[in-house]
Amino acid sequence: MLKILGRFGGLGGTDTTEAVRRHYRKHDRVLIVTDEQYTYSHHGDPTEQVPADVPVYTWNLAGYRAGHGPSGKANRHTFAGLSDAAFRMVPLLESARSADWPWAV
């Protein structure tokens, strides 16, 4: 993960809304890794840039109290910290949503 992040270099301040607006191209899910310092945008929060039926997962690396969008309802989830195991949460949540795990027979 750190090798990938190193390719981006210094991108300036935290304007997650604009980053999602610029890079979202009808993906089936969106993963955001951020310090979650929210910069106001007249377009709304970063998760509003993605259709409601598309899951958005945010990893808050800095632990700020207020986040940039909703969490824990519908298709919006926020996690604190990041580890090698962090991205395993995505298939677990998506499997639970469709009732495939652990209730599938």
Short mmCIF file of C-alpha atoms in Angstrom, two decimals:
data_model
loop_
_atom_site.label_atom_id
_atom_site.label_comp_id
_atom_site.label_asym_id
_atom_site.label_seq_id
_atom_site.Cartn_x
_atom_site.Cartn_y
_atom_site.Cartn_z
CA MET A 1 0.00 0.00 0.00
CA LEU A 2 2.75 2.49 0.88
CA LYS A 3 4.42 1.91 -2.49
CA ILE A 4 1.19 2.80 -4.25
CA LEU A 5 0.64 5.92 -2.14
CA GLY A 6 4.21 7.04 -2.85
CA ARG A 7 3.34 7.40 -6.55
CA PHE A 8 0.93 10.22 -5.80
CA GLY A 9 3.42 12.57 -4.11
CA GLY A 10 2.23 15.78 -2.47
CA LEU A 11 -1.29 16.56 -3.59
CA GLY A 12 -1.91 19.59 -1.39
CA GLY A 13 -4.78 19.94 1.07
CA THR A 14 -7.66 17.60 1.73
CA ASP A 15 -10.40 18.17 -0.83
CA THR A 16 -11.85 14.69 -0.87
CA THR A 17 -15.08 15.78 -2.53
CA GLU A 18 -13.21 17.06 -5.57
CA ALA A 19 -10.98 13.97 -5.67
CA VAL A 20 -14.03 11.68 -5.75
CA ARG A 21 -15.75 13.90 -8.35
CA ARG A 22 -12.65 13.82 -10.55
CA HIS A 23 -11.91 10.09 -10.31
CA TYR A 24 -15.22 8.27 -9.81
CA ARG A 25 -16.17 6.55 -13.06
CA LYS A 26 -19.11 4.27 -12.26
CA HIS A 27 -16.96 1.94 -10.14
CA ASP A 28 -18.78 -0.81 -8.24
CA ARG A 29 -17.37 0.51 -4.92
CA VAL A 30 -15.24 3.40 -3.70
CA LEU A 31 -12.45 3.15 -1.13
CA ILE A 32 -11.16 6.39 0.39
CA VAL A 33 -7.99 6.56 2.49
CA THR A 34 -7.76 10.00 4.08
CA ASP A 35 -6.98 12.05 7.14
CA GLU A 36 -10.65 13.03 6.85
CA GLN A 37 -10.07 16.73 7.37
CA TYR A 38 -13.13 17.95 5.57
CA THR A 39 -12.98 20.93 3.23
CA TYR A 40 -16.43 22.37 2.52
CA SER A 41 -17.67 21.90 -1.02
CA HIS A 42 -20.88 23.26 -2.53
CA HIS A 43 -21.16 19.81 -4.18
CA GLY A 44 -21.68 18.18 -0.77
CA ASP A 45 -19.64 15.60 1.10
CA PRO A 46 -17.42 13.07 -0.73
CA THR A 47 -19.91 10.23 -0.35
CA GLU A 48 -22.65 12.26 -2.06
CA GLN A 49 -20.60 12.18 -5.27
CA VAL A 50 -21.28 8.45 -5.56
CA PRO A 51 -24.75 6.96 -6.21
CA ALA A 52 -26.44 5.68 -3.04
CA ASP A 53 -26.43 2.07 -4.26
CA VAL A 54 -22.61 2.07 -4.62
CA PRO A 55 -20.76 1.28 -1.36
CA VAL A 56 -18.24 3.85 -0.08
CA TYR A 57 -15.62 2.76 2.46
CA THR A 58 -13.52 5.42 4.20
CA TRP A 59 -10.39 4.78 6.24
CA ASN A 60 -9.80 7.71 8.60
CA LEU A 61 -6.07 7.69 9.34
CA ALA A 62 -5.96 10.68 11.66
CA GLY A 63 -8.88 9.99 13.97
CA TYR A 64 -10.65 13.33 13.71
CA ARG A 65 -13.89 13.39 15.64
CA ALA A 66 -16.05 14.75 12.81
CA GLY A 67 -15.92 12.90 9.53
CA HIS A 68 -16.58 13.93 5.95
CA GLY A 69 -19.76 11.92 5.52
CA PRO A 70 -22.22 9.45 7.03
CA SER A 71 -21.15 6.08 8.36
CA GLY A 72 -22.81 2.89 9.51
CA LYS A 73 -25.93 3.11 7.41
CA ALA A 74 -26.85 2.09 3.91
CA ASN A 75 -23.68 1.76 1.82
CA ARG A 76 -21.45 4.14 3.79
CA HIS A 77 -18.81 2.87 6.22
CA THR A 78 -15.91 4.57 8.01
CA PHE A 79 -13.05 2.82 9.77
CA ALA A 80 -10.33 4.21 12.02
CA GLY A 81 -6.72 3.40 11.22
CA LEU A 82 -5.28 1.20 8.52
CA SER A 83 -3.53 -2.14 8.64
CA ASP A 84 -2.78 -4.99 6.26
CA ALA A 85 -6.09 -6.58 7.27
CA ALA A 86 -8.20 -3.43 6.81
CA PHE A 87 -9.44 -4.15 3.31
CA ARG A 88 -10.82 -7.52 4.42
CA MET A 89 -13.73 -5.54 5.84
CA VAL A 90 -15.06 -4.83 2.34
CA PRO A 91 -16.03 -8.41 1.38
CA LEU A 92 -17.27 -9.10 4.92
CA LEU A 93 -19.67 -6.16 4.83
CA GLU A 94 -20.76 -6.89 1.28
CA SER A 95 -21.37 -10.57 2.05
CA ALA A 96 -23.44 -9.68 5.10
CA ARG A 97 -25.50 -7.25 3.03
CA SER A 98 -26.61 -10.02 0.70
CA ALA A 99 -26.98 -12.52 3.59
CA ASP A 100 -24.39 -14.86 2.04
CA TRP A 101 -22.19 -14.98 5.12
CA PRO A 102 -22.33 -16.75 7.53
CA TRP A 103 -25.96 -17.69 7.00
CA ALA A 104 -25.69 -19.26 3.56
CA VAL A 105 -26.39 -22.95 3.40
#
